[in-house]
Amino acid sequence: MTIKTLFFGITRDVIGKSNIEFDLNEGQSIADFQSILAKNYSGLTDIKSYAFAVNEEYVNEDYIIKENDIIAIIPPVSGG
Amino acid sequence: MRENISIKLISEELNLQECIDFVQDDACGGIATFIGTVRNHTKGKEVKRLEFSAYTSMAIKELQKIAERALEKFDISKIAIHHAEGLLQIGDIPVIIAVSSAHRGASFKACKFAIDTLKKSVPIWKKEFFKDGEVWVNAHP
Protein backbone atom coordinates (compact mmCIF):
# COMPACT_ATOMS: atom_id res chain seq x y z
CA MET A 1 0.00 0.00 0.00
CA THR A 2 1.15 3.53 -0.73
CA ILE A 3 1.35 5.82 2.28
CA LYS A 4 1.74 9.57 2.11
CA THR A 5 4.23 10.99 4.60
CA LEU A 6 4.57 14.67 5.51
CA PHE A 7 7.78 16.30 6.75
CA PHE A 8 8.05 19.48 8.79
CA GLY A 9 10.68 21.75 10.31
CA ILE A 10 14.20 20.37 10.26
CA THR A 11 13.12 17.03 8.79
CA ARG A 12 11.83 18.86 5.70
CA ASP A 13 15.29 20.45 5.28
CA VAL A 14 17.05 17.09 5.83
CA ILE A 15 14.84 15.18 3.37
CA GLY A 16 14.62 18.09 0.94
CA LYS A 17 10.89 17.55 0.33
CA SER A 18 7.65 18.31 2.14
CA ASN A 19 6.08 14.93 1.37
CA ILE A 20 7.00 11.48 0.03
CA GLU A 21 4.93 8.40 -0.80
CA PHE A 22 6.26 5.15 0.65
CA ASP A 23 5.31 1.63 -0.37
CA LEU A 24 4.62 -0.29 2.85
CA ASN A 25 3.35 -3.79 3.61
CA GLU A 26 0.12 -4.44 5.49
CA GLY A 27 0.72 -4.85 9.20
CA GLN A 28 3.81 -2.65 9.44
CA SER A 29 4.07 -0.52 12.54
CA ILE A 30 5.41 2.98 13.11
CA ALA A 31 8.57 1.35 14.56
CA ASP A 32 9.03 -0.61 11.28
CA PHE A 33 8.48 2.59 9.32
CA GLN A 34 11.02 4.43 11.46
CA SER A 35 13.72 1.88 10.57
CA ILE A 36 12.87 2.26 6.86
CA LEU A 37 13.21 6.03 7.21
CA ALA A 38 16.50 5.79 9.12
CA LYS A 39 17.91 3.41 6.48
CA ASN A 40 16.98 5.71 3.58
CA TYR A 41 17.70 9.08 5.14
CA SER A 42 20.79 8.95 7.32
CA GLY A 43 20.53 12.71 8.03
CA LEU A 44 17.54 12.02 10.27
CA THR A 45 19.82 10.46 12.90
CA ASP A 46 21.34 13.91 13.57
CA ILE A 47 18.00 15.11 14.91
CA LYS A 48 17.44 14.86 18.66
CA SER A 49 14.21 12.91 18.36
CA TYR A 50 11.05 12.95 16.37
CA ALA A 51 7.49 11.88 16.97
CA PHE A 52 4.88 10.52 14.59
CA ALA A 53 1.34 11.62 13.93
CA VAL A 54 -1.20 9.67 11.91
CA ASN A 55 -4.16 11.60 10.50
CA GLU A 56 -3.28 14.60 12.70
CA GLU A 57 -3.11 12.69 16.01
CA TYR A 58 0.09 11.66 17.84
CA VAL A 59 0.68 7.88 17.78
CA ASN A 60 3.23 5.64 19.48
CA GLU A 61 5.59 3.22 17.79
CA ASP A 62 3.33 0.16 17.99
CA TYR A 63 0.59 1.80 15.91
CA ILE A 64 -0.14 -0.40 12.86
CA ILE A 65 -0.24 1.66 9.68
CA LYS A 66 -3.43 1.35 7.65
CA GLU A 67 -4.34 2.10 4.05
CA ASN A 68 -5.08 5.82 3.44
CA ASP A 69 -3.31 6.89 6.64
CA ILE A 70 -1.37 10.12 6.34
CA ILE A 71 1.77 9.98 8.45
CA ALA A 72 3.54 13.12 9.66
CA ILE A 73 7.07 13.25 11.05
CA ILE A 74 7.07 15.69 13.96
CA PRO A 75 10.55 16.93 14.99
CA PRO A 76 10.87 18.60 18.43
CA VAL A 77 8.32 21.41 18.50
CA SER A 78 9.25 24.98 19.38
CA GLY A 79 6.14 27.12 19.18
CA GLY A 80 5.22 29.93 21.54
CA MET B 1 -15.61 25.22 18.09
CA ARG B 2 -17.08 25.83 21.54
CA GLU B 3 -18.38 29.33 22.22
CA ASN B 4 -15.96 29.79 25.15
CA ILE B 5 -12.84 28.93 23.07
CA SER B 6 -11.12 31.07 20.44
CA ILE B 7 -8.26 29.43 18.50
CA LYS B 8 -6.29 31.08 15.69
CA LEU B 9 -3.14 30.22 13.76
CA ILE B 10 -2.63 33.02 11.26
CA SER B 11 0.02 34.76 9.19
CA GLU B 12 -1.30 38.22 10.04
CA GLU B 13 -0.36 40.27 13.10
CA LEU B 14 -2.01 39.03 16.32
CA ASN B 15 -4.47 41.33 18.06
CA LEU B 16 -4.33 41.48 21.87
CA GLN B 17 -7.55 43.50 22.16
CA GLU B 18 -9.41 40.87 20.16
CA CYS B 19 -8.31 38.18 22.66
CA ILE B 20 -9.32 40.31 25.64
CA ASP B 21 -12.68 41.19 24.08
CA PHE B 22 -13.32 37.50 23.39
CA VAL B 23 -12.71 36.33 26.98
CA GLN B 24 -14.35 39.34 28.66
CA ASP B 25 -17.29 38.12 30.72
CA ASP B 26 -19.49 40.09 33.12
CA ALA B 27 -19.41 37.15 35.55
CA CYS B 28 -15.61 37.28 35.74
CA GLY B 29 -13.43 39.24 38.13
CA GLY B 30 -10.29 39.15 36.02
CA ILE B 31 -8.45 38.33 32.81
CA ALA B 32 -4.92 36.91 32.71
CA THR B 33 -2.86 37.18 29.53
CA PHE B 34 0.43 35.76 28.34
CA ILE B 35 2.10 37.53 25.43
CA GLY B 36 5.10 35.90 23.79
CA THR B 37 7.57 38.29 22.17
CA VAL B 38 10.49 37.67 19.82
CA ARG B 39 13.74 37.98 21.83
CA ASN B 40 16.88 39.47 20.26
CA HIS B 41 19.31 36.86 21.63
CA THR B 42 19.63 33.15 22.33
CA LYS B 43 22.55 31.47 24.14
CA GLY B 44 24.62 34.64 23.80
CA LYS B 45 24.03 35.02 20.06
CA GLU B 46 22.21 37.92 18.50
CA VAL B 47 18.97 36.87 16.80
CA LYS B 48 17.92 38.88 13.73
CA ARG B 49 14.44 37.44 13.18
CA LEU B 50 12.37 34.26 13.54
CA GLU B 51 10.29 32.19 11.23
CA PHE B 52 7.41 30.03 12.49
CA SER B 53 6.04 27.19 10.42
CA ALA B 54 3.32 24.73 11.41
CA TYR B 55 1.47 21.57 10.53
CA THR B 56 -1.49 23.89 10.47
CA SER B 57 -4.47 21.49 10.54
CA MET B 58 -2.99 19.40 13.37
CA ALA B 59 -1.73 22.45 15.27
CA ILE B 60 -5.24 23.89 15.37
CA LYS B 61 -6.58 20.58 16.74
CA GLU B 62 -3.85 20.48 19.43
CA LEU B 63 -4.52 24.11 20.41
CA GLN B 64 -8.22 23.29 20.68
CA LYS B 65 -7.40 20.30 22.95
CA ILE B 66 -5.30 22.52 25.23
CA ALA B 67 -8.17 25.00 25.54
CA GLU B 68 -10.64 22.20 26.31
CA ARG B 69 -8.32 20.71 28.94
CA ALA B 70 -7.85 24.13 30.55
CA LEU B 71 -11.63 24.55 30.79
CA GLU B 72 -11.92 21.12 32.45
CA LYS B 73 -8.97 21.54 34.81
CA PHE B 74 -9.51 25.11 36.04
CA ASP B 75 -12.52 27.12 37.11
CA ILE B 76 -12.32 29.51 34.16
CA SER B 77 -14.93 31.04 31.88
CA LYS B 78 -13.30 31.58 28.47
CA ILE B 79 -9.93 31.10 26.81
CA ALA B 80 -8.31 32.47 23.65
CA ILE B 81 -5.09 31.05 22.18
CA HIS B 82 -3.79 32.85 19.08
CA HIS B 83 -0.49 31.96 17.39
CA ALA B 84 1.29 33.54 14.42
CA GLU B 85 2.93 31.84 11.44
CA GLY B 86 5.58 33.19 9.08
CA LEU B 87 8.41 35.68 9.47
CA LEU B 88 8.55 37.71 12.70
CA GLN B 89 10.90 40.53 13.68
CA ILE B 90 12.38 41.30 17.12
CA GLY B 91 9.61 42.47 19.46
CA ASP B 92 6.83 40.97 17.34
CA ILE B 93 4.22 38.77 19.04
CA PRO B 94 4.12 35.07 18.08
CA VAL B 95 1.57 34.01 20.72
CA ILE B 96 -1.20 35.46 22.88
CA ILE B 97 -3.15 33.56 25.53
CA ALA B 98 -6.03 35.21 27.38
CA VAL B 99 -8.16 33.59 30.09
CA SER B 100 -11.06 34.94 32.16
CA SER B 101 -12.36 33.62 35.47
CA ALA B 102 -14.54 34.65 38.40
CA HIS B 103 -11.47 34.65 40.68
CA ARG B 104 -7.95 35.49 39.53
CA GLY B 105 -6.08 32.36 40.70
CA ALA B 106 -7.69 30.10 38.11
CA SER B 107 -6.86 32.47 35.22
CA PHE B 108 -3.18 32.67 36.16
CA LYS B 109 -2.92 28.88 36.48
CA ALA B 110 -4.78 28.20 33.23
CA CYS B 111 -2.65 30.71 31.35
CA LYS B 112 0.57 29.03 32.54
CA PHE B 113 -0.81 25.57 31.79
CA ALA B 114 -1.76 26.64 28.24
CA ILE B 115 1.61 28.15 27.28
CA ASP B 116 3.62 25.32 28.92
CA THR B 117 1.56 22.65 27.13
CA LEU B 118 1.64 24.53 23.82
CA LYS B 119 5.44 24.54 23.91
CA LYS B 120 5.49 20.75 24.39
CA SER B 121 2.78 19.44 22.10
CA VAL B 122 1.67 21.78 19.33
CA PRO B 123 3.32 21.08 15.94
CA ILE B 124 4.78 24.54 15.35
CA TRP B 125 8.47 25.08 14.64
CA LYS B 126 10.67 28.11 15.11
CA LYS B 127 13.74 28.88 13.03
CA GLU B 128 16.17 31.46 14.42
CA PHE B 129 18.13 33.62 11.99
CA PHE B 130 21.54 34.91 13.05
CA LYS B 131 24.05 37.14 11.25
CA ASP B 132 25.94 34.03 10.16
CA GLY B 133 23.27 31.40 9.66
CA GLU B 134 20.01 29.90 10.81
CA VAL B 135 18.93 27.06 13.10
CA TRP B 136 15.77 25.11 13.93
CA VAL B 137 15.19 25.56 17.67
CA ASN B 138 15.38 22.36 19.81
CA ALA B 139 16.18 20.20 16.79
CA HIS B 140 19.68 19.03 17.71
CA PRO B 141 20.95 17.15 20.77
Short mmCIF file of N, CA and C in Angstrom, two decimals, chain B residues 2-136:
data_model
loop_
_atom_site.label_atom_id
_atom_site.label_comp_id
_atom_site.label_asym_id
_atom_site.label_seq_id
_atom_site.Cartn_x
_atom_site.Cartn_y
_atom_site.Cartn_z
N ARG B 2 -16.19 25.42 20.44
CA ARG B 2 -17.08 25.83 21.54
C ARG B 2 -17.11 27.35 21.67
N GLU B 3 -18.22 27.87 22.18
CA GLU B 3 -18.38 29.33 22.22
C GLU B 3 -17.47 30.00 23.26
N ASN B 4 -16.87 29.19 24.16
CA ASN B 4 -15.96 29.79 25.15
C ASN B 4 -14.48 29.58 24.79
N ILE B 5 -14.22 29.15 23.53
CA ILE B 5 -12.84 28.93 23.07
C ILE B 5 -12.62 29.69 21.76
N SER B 6 -11.52 30.44 21.70
CA SER B 6 -11.12 31.07 20.44
C SER B 6 -9.71 30.61 20.09
N ILE B 7 -9.57 29.93 18.95
CA ILE B 7 -8.26 29.43 18.50
C ILE B 7 -7.95 30.07 17.15
N LYS B 8 -6.71 30.56 17.00
CA LYS B 8 -6.29 31.08 15.69
C LYS B 8 -4.84 30.72 15.45
N LEU B 9 -4.54 30.41 14.19
CA LEU B 9 -3.14 30.22 13.76
C LEU B 9 -3.07 30.94 12.42
N ILE B 10 -2.50 32.14 12.43
CA ILE B 10 -2.63 33.02 11.26
C ILE B 10 -1.31 33.66 10.87
N SER B 11 -1.22 34.09 9.62
CA SER B 11 0.02 34.76 9.19
C SER B 11 -0.08 36.28 9.28
N GLU B 12 -1.21 36.78 9.79
CA GLU B 12 -1.30 38.22 10.04
C GLU B 12 -0.86 38.53 11.48
N GLU B 13 -0.74 39.82 11.76
CA GLU B 13 -0.36 40.27 13.10
C GLU B 13 -1.45 39.88 14.11
N LEU B 14 -1.04 39.40 15.29
CA LEU B 14 -2.01 39.03 16.32
C LEU B 14 -2.56 40.29 16.98
N ASN B 15 -3.78 40.17 17.51
CA ASN B 15 -4.47 41.33 18.06
C ASN B 15 -4.86 41.05 19.53
N LEU B 16 -4.12 41.70 20.44
CA LEU B 16 -4.33 41.48 21.87
C LEU B 16 -5.75 41.88 22.29
N GLN B 17 -6.21 43.02 21.77
CA GLN B 17 -7.55 43.50 22.16
C GLN B 17 -8.63 42.49 21.76
N GLU B 18 -8.44 41.87 20.61
CA GLU B 18 -9.41 40.87 20.16
C GLU B 18 -9.49 39.70 21.15
N CYS B 19 -8.33 39.28 21.68
CA CYS B 19 -8.31 38.18 22.66
C CYS B 19 -9.01 38.60 23.95
N ILE B 20 -8.72 39.80 24.40
CA ILE B 20 -9.32 40.31 25.64
C ILE B 20 -10.83 40.44 25.46
N ASP B 21 -11.24 41.03 24.33
CA ASP B 21 -12.68 41.19 24.08
C ASP B 21 -13.38 39.83 24.05
N PHE B 22 -12.69 38.81 23.48
CA PHE B 22 -13.32 37.50 23.39
C PHE B 22 -13.57 36.90 24.77
N VAL B 23 -12.58 37.00 25.67
CA VAL B 23 -12.71 36.33 26.98
C VAL B 23 -13.48 37.18 28.00
N GLN B 24 -13.65 38.47 27.71
CA GLN B 24 -14.35 39.34 28.66
C GLN B 24 -15.72 38.75 28.98
N ASP B 25 -16.05 38.76 30.28
CA ASP B 25 -17.29 38.12 30.72
C ASP B 25 -17.75 38.86 31.97
N ASP B 26 -18.99 39.30 31.99
CA ASP B 26 -19.49 40.09 33.12
C ASP B 26 -19.46 39.30 34.43
N ALA B 27 -19.44 37.97 34.34
CA ALA B 27 -19.41 37.15 35.55
C ALA B 27 -17.99 36.95 36.07
N CYS B 28 -17.01 37.51 35.37
CA CYS B 28 -15.61 37.28 35.74
C CYS B 28 -15.00 38.49 36.44
N GLY B 29 -14.09 38.18 37.38
CA GLY B 29 -13.43 39.24 38.13
C GLY B 29 -12.06 39.58 37.58
N GLY B 30 -11.62 38.85 36.55
CA GLY B 30 -10.29 39.15 36.02
C GLY B 30 -9.98 38.41 34.74
N ILE B 31 -8.97 38.95 34.03
CA ILE B 31 -8.45 38.33 32.81
C ILE B 31 -6.94 38.24 32.96
N ALA B 32 -6.37 37.05 32.73
CA ALA B 32 -4.92 36.91 32.71
C ALA B 32 -4.50 36.74 31.26
N THR B 33 -3.36 37.35 30.90
CA THR B 33 -2.86 37.18 29.53
C THR B 33 -1.39 36.79 29.56
N PHE B 34 -1.00 36.00 28.59
CA PHE B 34 0.43 35.76 28.34
C PHE B 34 0.69 36.21 26.92
N ILE B 35 1.72 37.04 26.76
CA ILE B 35 2.10 37.53 25.43
C ILE B 35 3.54 37.11 25.18
N GLY B 36 3.74 36.27 24.18
CA GLY B 36 5.10 35.90 23.79
C GLY B 36 5.65 36.98 22.89
N THR B 37 6.96 37.30 23.05
CA THR B 37 7.57 38.29 22.17
C THR B 37 8.89 37.74 21.63
N VAL B 38 9.26 38.16 20.45
CA VAL B 38 10.49 37.67 19.82
C VAL B 38 11.69 38.35 20.48
N ARG B 39 12.57 37.50 21.07
CA ARG B 39 13.74 37.98 21.83
C ARG B 39 14.93 38.16 20.88
N ASN B 40 15.78 39.15 21.19
CA ASN B 40 16.88 39.47 20.26
C ASN B 40 18.16 38.67 20.51
N HIS B 41 18.09 37.67 21.40
CA HIS B 41 19.31 36.86 21.63
C HIS B 41 18.91 35.46 22.08
N THR B 42 19.80 34.51 21.81
CA THR B 42 19.63 33.15 22.33
C THR B 42 21.01 32.57 22.57
N LYS B 43 21.25 32.03 23.75
CA LYS B 43 22.55 31.47 24.14
C LYS B 43 23.70 32.38 23.75
N GLY B 44 23.54 33.68 24.03
CA GLY B 44 24.62 34.64 23.80
C GLY B 44 24.77 35.11 22.37
N LYS B 45 23.93 34.60 21.46
CA LYS B 45 24.03 35.02 20.06
C LYS B 45 22.89 35.97 19.71
N GLU B 46 23.23 36.95 18.89
CA GLU B 46 22.21 37.92 18.50
C GLU B 46 21.27 37.31 17.45
N VAL B 47 19.98 37.38 17.74
CA VAL B 47 18.97 36.87 16.80
C VAL B 47 18.46 38.04 15.96
N LYS B 48 18.38 37.82 14.65
CA LYS B 48 17.92 38.88 13.73
C LYS B 48 16.41 38.82 13.54
N ARG B 49 15.88 37.63 13.35
CA ARG B 49 14.44 37.44 13.18
C ARG B 49 14.11 35.96 13.35
N LEU B 50 12.82 35.64 13.39
CA LEU B 50 12.37 34.26 13.54
C LEU B 50 11.39 33.92 12.44
N GLU B 51 11.33 32.63 12.14
CA GLU B 51 10.29 32.19 11.23
C GLU B 51 9.55 31.01 11.87
N PHE B 52 8.23 31.11 11.94
CA PHE B 52 7.41 30.03 12.49
C PHE B 52 6.71 29.30 11.35
N SER B 53 6.82 27.98 11.37
CA SER B 53 6.04 27.19 10.42
C SER B 53 5.26 26.16 11.22
N ALA B 54 4.21 25.61 10.64
CA ALA B 54 3.32 24.73 11.41
C ALA B 54 2.75 23.64 10.53
N TYR B 55 2.34 22.55 11.16
CA TYR B 55 1.47 21.57 10.53
C TYR B 55 0.07 22.09 10.89
N THR B 56 -0.40 23.01 10.05
CA THR B 56 -1.49 23.89 10.47
C THR B 56 -2.74 23.14 10.95
N SER B 57 -3.21 22.16 10.17
CA SER B 57 -4.47 21.49 10.54
C SER B 57 -4.33 20.77 11.88
N MET B 58 -3.18 20.10 12.10
CA MET B 58 -2.99 19.40 13.37
C MET B 58 -2.74 20.38 14.51
N ALA B 59 -2.02 21.46 14.23
CA ALA B 59 -1.73 22.45 15.27
C ALA B 59 -3.02 23.05 15.81
N ILE B 60 -3.96 23.32 14.92
CA ILE B 60 -5.24 23.89 15.37
C ILE B 60 -5.98 22.90 16.27
N LYS B 61 -5.95 21.61 15.89
CA LYS B 61 -6.58 20.58 16.74
C LYS B 61 -5.92 20.51 18.12
N GLU B 62 -4.58 20.57 18.15
CA GLU B 62 -3.85 20.48 19.43
C GLU B 62 -4.13 21.72 20.29
N LEU B 63 -4.20 22.89 19.65
CA LEU B 63 -4.52 24.11 20.41
C LEU B 63 -5.92 24.01 21.01
N GLN B 64 -6.84 23.48 20.21
CA GLN B 64 -8.22 23.29 20.68
C GLN B 64 -8.25 22.35 21.90
N LYS B 65 -7.45 21.25 21.83
CA LYS B 65 -7.40 20.30 22.95
C LYS B 65 -6.88 20.97 24.22
N ILE B 66 -5.86 21.82 24.07
CA ILE B 66 -5.30 22.52 25.23
C ILE B 66 -6.37 23.40 25.87
N ALA B 67 -7.12 24.11 25.02
CA ALA B 67 -8.17 25.00 25.54
C ALA B 67 -9.24 24.18 26.26
N GLU B 68 -9.62 23.05 25.68
CA GLU B 68 -10.64 22.20 26.31
C GLU B 68 -10.16 21.65 27.65
N ARG B 69 -8.88 21.23 27.68
CA ARG B 69 -8.32 20.71 28.94
C ARG B 69 -8.26 21.81 30.00
N ALA B 70 -7.91 23.01 29.60
CA ALA B 70 -7.85 24.13 30.55
C ALA B 70 -9.23 24.40 31.15
N LEU B 71 -10.26 24.31 30.30
CA LEU B 71 -11.63 24.55 30.79
C LEU B 71 -12.08 23.45 31.76
N GLU B 72 -11.57 22.21 31.53
CA GLU B 72 -11.92 21.12 32.45
C GLU B 72 -11.17 21.23 33.76
N LYS B 73 -9.87 21.57 33.66
CA LYS B 73 -8.97 21.54 34.81
C LYS B 73 -9.16 22.71 35.77
N PHE B 74 -9.49 23.88 35.22
CA PHE B 74 -9.51 25.11 36.04
C PHE B 74 -10.90 25.74 35.98
N ASP B 75 -11.21 26.49 37.03
CA ASP B 75 -12.52 27.12 37.11
C ASP B 75 -12.50 28.46 36.35
N ILE B 76 -12.43 28.32 35.02
CA ILE B 76 -12.32 29.51 34.16
C ILE B 76 -13.56 29.62 33.27
N SER B 77 -13.74 30.81 32.70
CA SER B 77 -14.93 31.04 31.88
C SER B 77 -14.64 30.90 30.39
N LYS B 78 -13.62 31.62 29.91
CA LYS B 78 -13.30 31.58 28.47
C LYS B 78 -11.79 31.61 28.28
N ILE B 79 -11.37 31.11 27.12
CA ILE B 79 -9.93 31.10 26.81
C ILE B 79 -9.71 31.38 25.32
N ALA B 80 -8.72 32.21 25.04
CA ALA B 80 -8.31 32.47 23.65
C ALA B 80 -6.84 32.11 23.53
N ILE B 81 -6.50 31.36 22.47
CA ILE B 81 -5.09 31.05 22.18
C ILE B 81 -4.87 31.39 20.70
N HIS B 82 -4.09 32.43 20.45
CA HIS B 82 -3.79 32.85 19.08
C HIS B 82 -2.29 32.73 18.85
N HIS B 83 -1.91 32.15 17.71
CA HIS B 83 -0.49 31.96 17.39
C HIS B 83 -0.24 32.45 15.97
N ALA B 84 0.95 33.02 15.75
CA ALA B 84 1.29 33.54 14.42
C ALA B 84 2.16 32.55 13.65
N GLU B 85 2.07 32.61 12.34
CA GLU B 85 2.93 31.84 11.44
C GLU B 85 3.72 32.82 10.58
N GLY B 86 4.83 32.35 10.02
CA GLY B 86 5.58 33.19 9.08
C GLY B 86 6.73 33.93 9.74
N LEU B 87 7.22 34.96 9.03
CA LEU B 87 8.41 35.68 9.47
C LEU B 87 8.06 36.73 10.52
N LEU B 88 8.78 36.72 11.65
CA LEU B 88 8.55 37.71 12.70
C LEU B 88 9.86 38.43 13.05
N GLN B 89 9.74 39.71 13.34
CA GLN B 89 10.90 40.53 13.68
C GLN B 89 11.02 40.63 15.21
N ILE B 90 12.16 41.12 15.69
CA ILE B 90 12.38 41.30 17.12
C ILE B 90 11.25 42.17 17.70
N GLY B 91 10.69 41.73 18.82
CA GLY B 91 9.61 42.47 19.46
C GLY B 91 8.22 42.10 18.97
N ASP B 92 8.14 41.41 17.83
CA ASP B 92 6.83 40.97 17.34
C ASP B 92 6.24 39.92 18.29
N ILE B 93 4.94 39.66 18.12
CA ILE B 93 4.22 38.77 19.04
C ILE B 93 3.83 37.48 18.34
N PRO B 94 4.49 36.35 18.70
CA PRO B 94 4.12 35.07 18.08
C PRO B 94 2.92 34.39 18.74
N VAL B 95 2.66 34.71 20.03
CA VAL B 95 1.57 34.01 20.72
C VAL B 95 0.90 34.91 21.75
N ILE B 96 -0.43 34.78 21.82
CA ILE B 96 -1.20 35.46 22.88
C ILE B 96 -2.14 34.43 23.49
N ILE B 97 -2.17 34.38 24.82
CA ILE B 97 -3.15 33.56 25.53
C ILE B 97 -3.90 34.48 26.48
N ALA B 98 -5.22 34.42 26.45
CA ALA B 98 -6.03 35.21 27.38
C ALA B 98 -7.06 34.29 28.02
N VAL B 99 -7.24 34.44 29.34
CA VAL B 99 -8.16 33.59 30.09
C VAL B 99 -8.95 34.46 31.06
N SER B 100 -10.25 34.21 31.17
CA SER B 100 -11.06 34.94 32.16
C SER B 100 -11.62 33.96 33.18
N SER B 101 -11.78 34.45 34.41
CA SER B 101 -12.36 33.62 35.47
C SER B 101 -13.00 34.51 36.53
N ALA B 102 -13.88 33.90 37.34
CA ALA B 102 -14.54 34.65 38.40
C ALA B 102 -13.51 35.16 39.40
N HIS B 103 -12.52 34.29 39.72
CA HIS B 103 -11.47 34.65 40.68
C HIS B 103 -10.10 34.47 40.02
N ARG B 104 -9.16 35.37 40.34
CA ARG B 104 -7.95 35.49 39.53
C ARG B 104 -7.05 34.25 39.50
N GLY B 105 -7.01 33.50 40.61
CA GLY B 105 -6.08 32.36 40.70
C GLY B 105 -6.22 31.41 39.53
N ALA B 106 -7.45 31.08 39.17
CA ALA B 106 -7.69 30.10 38.11
C ALA B 106 -7.18 30.61 36.76
N SER B 107 -7.33 31.91 36.51
CA SER B 107 -6.86 32.47 35.22
C SER B 107 -5.34 32.38 35.10
N PHE B 108 -4.65 32.75 36.19
CA PHE B 108 -3.18 32.67 36.16
C PHE B 108 -2.72 31.24 35.89
N LYS B 109 -3.33 30.29 36.63
CA LYS B 109 -2.92 28.88 36.48
C LYS B 109 -3.21 28.37 35.08
N ALA B 110 -4.39 28.70 34.55
CA ALA B 110 -4.78 28.20 33.23
C ALA B 110 -3.88 28.78 32.14
N CYS B 111 -3.51 30.03 32.31
CA CYS B 111 -2.65 30.71 31.35
C CYS B 111 -1.28 30.01 31.30
N LYS B 112 -0.74 29.70 32.46
CA LYS B 112 0.57 29.03 32.54
C LYS B 112 0.48 27.61 31.95
N PHE B 113 -0.60 26.91 32.32
CA PHE B 113 -0.81 25.57 31.79
C PHE B 113 -0.86 25.61 30.26
N ALA B 114 -1.57 26.58 29.70
CA ALA B 114 -1.76 26.64 28.24
C ALA B 114 -0.43 26.90 27.52
N ILE B 115 0.36 27.85 28.00
CA ILE B 115 1.61 28.15 27.28
C ILE B 115 2.62 27.01 27.47
N ASP B 116 2.69 26.43 28.69
CA ASP B 116 3.62 25.32 28.92
C ASP B 116 3.28 24.12 28.04
N THR B 117 1.98 23.81 27.93
CA THR B 117 1.56 22.65 27.13
C THR B 117 1.77 22.93 25.64
N LEU B 118 1.44 24.15 25.23
CA LEU B 118 1.64 24.53 23.82
C LEU B 118 3.08 24.28 23.39
N LYS B 119 4.03 24.67 24.25
CA LYS B 119 5.44 24.54 23.91
C LYS B 119 5.88 23.08 23.81
N LYS B 120 5.12 22.17 24.44
CA LYS B 120 5.49 20.75 24.39
C LYS B 120 4.80 19.99 23.27
N SER B 121 3.57 20.35 22.94
CA SER B 121 2.78 19.44 22.10
C SER B 121 2.30 19.98 20.76
N VAL B 122 2.30 21.27 20.56
CA VAL B 122 1.67 21.78 19.33
C VAL B 122 2.68 21.80 18.18
N PRO B 123 2.35 21.17 17.04
CA PRO B 123 3.32 21.08 15.94
C PRO B 123 3.55 22.41 15.22
N ILE B 124 4.33 23.25 15.89
CA ILE B 124 4.78 24.54 15.35
C ILE B 124 6.29 24.57 15.57
N TRP B 125 7.00 25.07 14.57
CA TRP B 125 8.47 25.08 14.64
C TRP B 125 8.99 26.48 14.38
N LYS B 126 10.08 26.77 15.15
CA LYS B 126 10.67 28.11 15.11
C LYS B 126 12.08 27.99 14.55
N LYS B 127 12.37 28.83 13.56
CA LYS B 127 13.74 28.88 13.03
C LYS B 127 14.31 30.24 13.42
N GLU B 128 15.51 30.21 14.03
CA GLU B 128 16.17 31.46 14.42
C GLU B 128 17.19 31.84 13.34
N PHE B 129 17.17 33.12 12.98
CA PHE B 129 18.13 33.62 11.99
C PHE B 129 19.16 34.50 12.69
N PHE B 130 20.43 34.14 12.49
CA PHE B 130 21.54 34.91 13.05
C PHE B 130 22.24 35.64 11.91
N LYS B 131 23.26 36.46 12.28
CA LYS B 131 24.05 37.14 11.25
C LYS B 131 24.69 36.12 10.31
N ASP B 132 25.12 34.98 10.92
CA ASP B 132 25.94 34.03 10.16
C ASP B 132 25.24 32.69 9.94
N GLY B 133 23.94 32.68 9.95
CA GLY B 133 23.27 31.40 9.66
C GLY B 133 21.91 31.31 10.30
N GLU B 134 21.35 30.10 10.27
CA GLU B 134 20.01 29.90 10.81
C GLU B 134 19.93 28.51 11.44
N VAL B 135 19.02 28.36 12.42
CA VAL B 135 18.93 27.06 13.10
C VAL B 135 17.49 26.80 13.55
N TRP B 136 17.07 25.53 13.41
CA TRP B 136 15.77 25.11 13.93
C TRP B 136 15.90 24.93 15.43
#
